[in-house]
Structures are given as C-alpha cells and as structure tokens.
Amino acid sequence: MKYQRPRGTNDLTPDRSPLWRRLRHVYEEVVTQFGYAEVDPPIFEATELFARAVGEDTDVVSKEMYSFTDRKGRSLSLRPEGTAGVVRMVIENGLLGGGGILRLAYWGPMFRYDRPQAGRYRQFHQFGVEALGEGGPALDAELIELLVATLRAAGLGELRVDLGSVGDRCCRPAYVERLREALTGMDDRLCPTCRERRVTNPLRVFDCKETGCHEALKHAPRMLDHLCDDCRAHLERVEALLADQAIPFRRDRDMVRGLDYYTRTVFEVHDPGLGAQSALGGGGRYDHLVEDCGGPPTPAVGFSAGIERLLGVVEQEGALAASERRSYGAYLSLMTPAAEPHAARIAARLRRAIPVEVDFTGRSLKAQLKTANQRGVRFAIILGPDEIDARSATLKDLDSGVQKTLPESDLLELIQAWLASEPPAPRAAPGR
Ligand SMILES: [Zn+2]
Ligand SMILES: [Zn+2]
C-alpha cells in the first residue's frame, strides 16, 4: 500500500456512517429540546487563544497541539478542544448582549498530538455545549441532565455521574498552598513530572498514572475537604437537583479535569460497564474564562463528549440499530446501456418518494440482484430491451419474490401499494 492515513486518524467508512449519522441526529434532537443553538467555529485559531484559555502549562497546550506558521508568519493551531473557540466567537460577535442565558452546542473534529491508543485518535470528534451568563447551580445540573439525556437517547441505559468541585478564587489558592506543602513532604516518592508539577501546577498531580504517585497521594489534602461555604453550598445544590431528576451520581474527590479553566463544579459521565476507560463525557464550570479572554465578566459552564468512544460503545452494546433501514428503497438494474435515459427518468420520479440506486455496470442480472440484496433494499427494478421499447419496467419485490412488468408511469403507485399492504418484516443488517 503506497499511502496510509496519518497515524492516529480514522476513516469514516460506509459501513459505519449510518450509525454516525444516527448519533449526530440524536445529538441534534436533544440539544434542540433543551434550547441550545448550534454553532461552528473554525477548526484552527490563533495559538495564543489556546495558550490563554486552556493554559500554557497544560499537556494539551505544551505537548499536544498541532501548531503551524501560516504564509504571513502567524502562529495558528488546530483546535485541541471546543470551548476556547466558542468563547472567542461569543466575545467577537457580541453574543452576550441579549441578557439571559446563551445556550450553544457544537459537533466537530478536534486535534491532539497524543499517543494513539484504543479509542483515542489524533483527529477525534466531540460534541459539546456551552451555557453562558448564569452562575447558579441549576445550570450545572441542566448540563449534566442534557449529557445524560443524550447518552440515554443513544441507547445507553446504565450511566453514573462523577461529581467534584475544584473550588473558586476564594478557596482554591489557600488549598493549592496546602497541597504544595504536603507534596514537598513527599518529594522523594513522586515521579519527576509530579515534582515539577508541585512547582508549576500542583493540582495536576492527581492526573498522574504512576502507581508510586498514586500511593503517595492517598493522604494528600483534597479540594473537596477545603471548599469555602459558597462552593460547598453550590455543590450540594447541584447534587440535590440531580437527585430530584433521579440521575445517579457520586462524589469523586480525585477528579481534576485536564484543563485549567474550571471553577467549582466538574463532572464526568461514565458507563460503569466499560471498566477503566469508562468516561463518555465531562465538563465543568468556567466562571472566569470569558473575562480572561477579553470579554465581559460572564459565568459559564460546558461539557464535551468523545464521539469515537461513544460510537464504539453504542456499536458494542447494539444500542442503535447498526444499519439505517433502507428497506423501502429500490435498486435500478440496467440490462443495456440503451436503458440509461429511461433509468434517469424513472429514478428522478421515484426519488421524490423513496431512495433509488442505479446500476450502470452492465453486469449480469444475477450479479446486480445480489448487490441489491446486499444493500438491503426492498425492490429491484429491471430495465431490458423489451422494457425500453414498451416504456415499461419490471418490478421485483425482493422480500416476497413477486415480480410484475408494468408501464413505467404506474411504478410508484404499485411500489406504494406493496409497501402499504405488507409492512416489511425486520431484515438483517445488509452484510457489507
Ligand atoms: Zn507522578
Ligand atoms: Zn470557594
């Protein structure tokens, strides 16, 4: 093979695209039901935006961004996440002027130069929402409910919300100092990265995968135990609202989301059946990010969910039917090139009502009907020399085997009659 896709990228092939489209449809439906408008910022932005919004010393910005210089010498980066671009867009377009809550949703590719592993890609896709203009806990609960509703609509029944708080500007600085002190005392037991984090960004140590660090940190102080009264009340209110909606949750005292901009609520939604890599989506509150990026002071909260992993789970659990049912469609078989104008005319008329695929290959009828069966369509329409002369067509019901030759102007009527009289039995997914 001469060319291969770049390492860590993925092809969306025809066998998987129907499921992809269904998932996208689920997302569109649910965000619409919750009153979120779709937005689509560009996939690259000024590198400086991500450094500012996501945090210069996060792994995402310092190690994983695809950055390049354009022909005018500007440094641009492929977006590693969705929030920074949405926040930039909101400020630039003055979307916050209207008062009330600004509710936005997005779906698209993200890019991180990460070590590729199962279910993780360098070009991956996320959907997410951002809700701006309100600081109260009810909005946090709404977002968690929205994420859970989307996953449930995708067919995933068993879900668990992990909930934490990273504090705010009132209580976090004192906690970070306390943590730094504790880390200094255990310096010899930490990995080199965590020893560095102790200085630059102590909260990051809870992300470490090293077992030595994990052990050492067991008795380190936790943010959850050092929240100020306001942050504690906020968290408890979110929990009460989730309990009201019968959404199962638990407090996770180790949760540190990978990005720096969070304040107060952070959360992840898990499928407990998945084991270690069970997080399907997560997010949190970011009350200072809009201001830090040059906008007016605006509390906000958001989440994102990885589409590739979700697709894998949905596939594995057979949650959405793996194939779009095209059992009401038709496959038009040409027995001679002379039938091409007739086929075009018939297809144009039928497509107003049903999907039609035309076979121009000139293969044998047997071979063409085999393809029709693989496509999972209900009808084959055969056009040979006799049909051309008579302006007729032979319609074959691939479910029942019944076949009839009739004037081409009557085709649609008969197809609709057959569809109405005999609802197609559930068919197996086409074996492509
Ligand atoms: Zn470590
Ligand atoms: Zn606080």
Short mmCIF file of C-alpha atoms and ligand atoms in Angstrom, two decimals, residues 167-172 223 226-232 264, ligand 2:
data_model
loop_
_atom_site.label_atom_id
_atom_site.label_comp_id
_atom_site.label_asym_id
_atom_site.label_seq_id
_atom_site.Cartn_x
_atom_site.Cartn_y
_atom_site.Cartn_z
CA GLY A 167 -13.26 25.48 44.25
CA ASP A 168 -13.07 29.10 43.21
CA ARG A 169 -10.82 32.13 43.63
CA CYS A 170 -11.92 32.38 47.24
CA CYS A 171 -10.88 28.92 48.45
CA ARG A 172 -8.58 27.39 45.84
CA MET A 223 -10.06 20.27 47.39
CA HIS A 226 -11.34 22.63 51.75
CA LEU A 227 -14.19 24.32 49.90
CA CYS A 228 -15.48 27.67 51.13
CA ASP A 229 -19.11 27.86 52.24
CA ASP A 230 -20.35 29.20 48.89
CA CYS A 231 -18.60 26.48 46.89
CA ARG A 232 -19.89 23.79 49.25
CA ARG A 264 -16.41 24.91 41.13
ZN ZN B 2 -14.88 28.56 47.14
#
